Structure formats: C-alpha cells, structure tokens
CSV table of C-alpha atoms in Angstrom, one decimal:
chain,number,residue,atom,x,y,z
A,267,MET,CA,-219.3,78.6,-229.0
A,268,ARG,CA,-217.9,75.2,-228.2
A,269,ARG,CA,-218.5,73.6,-224.8
A,270,ARG,CA,-214.8,73.7,-224.0
A,271,THR,CA,-214.7,77.5,-224.5
A,272,ARG,CA,-217.8,78.0,-222.4
A,273,SER,CA,-216.3,75.9,-219.6
A,274,LEU,CA,-213.2,78.0,-219.6
A,275,ILE,CA,-215.2,81.3,-219.6
A,276,GLY,CA,-217.5,79.9,-216.9
A,277,THR,CA,-214.7,78.7,-214.7
A,278,ILE,CA,-213.0,82.1,-214.8
A,279,THR,CA,-216.3,83.8,-214.1
A,280,MET,CA,-217.0,81.5,-211.2
A,281,LEU,CA,-213.6,82.1,-209.6
A,282,ALA,CA,-214.0,85.9,-210.0
A,283,PHE,CA,-217.5,85.7,-208.4
A,284,VAL,CA,-216.2,83.6,-205.4
A,285,ILE,CA,-213.2,85.9,-205.0
A,286,VAL,CA,-215.7,88.8,-204.6
A,287,TYR,CA,-218.4,86.9,-202.7
A,288,ALA,CA,-216.2,85.2,-200.0
A,289,PRO,CA,-214.8,88.5,-198.5
A,290,LEU,CA,-218.3,90.1,-198.6
A,291,ALA,CA,-219.8,87.0,-196.8
A,292,MET,CA,-217.0,87.0,-194.2
A,293,ALA,CA,-217.4,90.8,-193.6
A,294,LEU,CA,-221.1,90.3,-193.1
A,295,ALA,CA,-220.6,87.3,-190.8
A,296,ASP,CA,-218.0,89.2,-188.8
A,297,SER,CA,-220.0,92.4,-188.4
A,298,ARG,CA,-223.6,91.2,-188.0
A,299,ILE,CA,-223.9,87.5,-187.5
A,300,SER,CA,-221.4,87.2,-184.7
A,301,GLN,CA,-223.7,89.2,-182.5
A,302,THR,CA,-226.7,86.8,-182.8
A,303,PRO,CA,-227.5,83.7,-180.8
A,304,ALA,CA,-225.8,80.4,-181.7
A,305,PRO,CA,-228.8,78.7,-183.4
A,306,VAL,CA,-229.4,81.8,-185.5
A,307,GLN,CA,-225.7,81.9,-186.4
A,308,ALA,CA,-225.8,78.3,-187.6
A,309,VAL,CA,-228.7,78.9,-189.9
A,310,LEU,CA,-227.2,82.2,-191.3
A,311,TYR,CA,-223.8,80.5,-191.9
A,312,ALA,CA,-225.5,77.7,-193.7
A,313,ILE,CA,-227.4,80.2,-195.9
A,314,LEU,CA,-224.2,82.2,-196.6
A,315,GLY,CA,-222.4,78.9,-197.4
A,316,ILE,CA,-224.9,77.9,-200.2
A,317,ALA,CA,-226.1,81.4,-201.3
A,318,TRP,CA,-223.3,81.7,-203.9
A,319,ILE,CA,-224.7,78.7,-205.8
A,320,ILE,CA,-228.0,80.5,-206.7
A,321,PRO,CA,-226.6,83.2,-208.9
A,322,LEU,CA,-224.2,80.8,-210.5
A,323,MET,CA,-226.8,78.2,-211.6
A,324,PRO,CA,-227.6,79.9,-214.9
A,325,LEU,CA,-223.9,80.1,-215.7
A,326,ILE,CA,-223.5,76.4,-214.9
A,327,ARG,CA,-226.4,75.5,-217.1
A,328,TRP,CA,-224.9,77.6,-219.9
A,329,MET,CA,-221.6,75.8,-219.5
A,330,GLN,CA,-223.2,72.4,-219.7
A,331,ARG,CA,-225.1,73.0,-222.9
A,332,PRO,CA,-224.2,70.6,-225.7
A,333,ASP,CA,-222.1,71.9,-228.6
A,334,PRO,CA,-224.1,73.2,-231.6
A,335,GLU,CA,-224.4,71.0,-234.6
A,336,THR,CA,-222.2,72.2,-237.5
C-alpha cells in the first residue's frame, strides 16, 4: 500500500477515534474529575489531554512507513 493511501486511511481512523474519545473524556471529566481537588484535577486533565496519543502511535508509525520498493 502506498504511503498516500495509508495517510488517508490513518487520518480517517484518527478522526473517528477522536470523535469517540473526546465525548468519553468529557463525560469522565464531568462526572468524576470535577469532584476532586484542584491540583488533582490539573493532573487528570493533563493525562486525559495526552492519553489519546498512546493508542494512536502505532497507527502514526504505520502511516509514516516508506513506500515499498516495486
């Protein structure tokens, strides 16, 4: 598969993931995190803000692979 095609598939997948992840993170923040002390909230919001990157790293690596030699 060409890099351009992988980039298209990866971009669509990332958008779908973020569309699902963002409301879940907001619901978690609204229901649980808002009841914690402010310093704990800051740490938890930071974790939620970068947590989406971890599952997407393999996808990003796959998208960046060079084209196969033909």
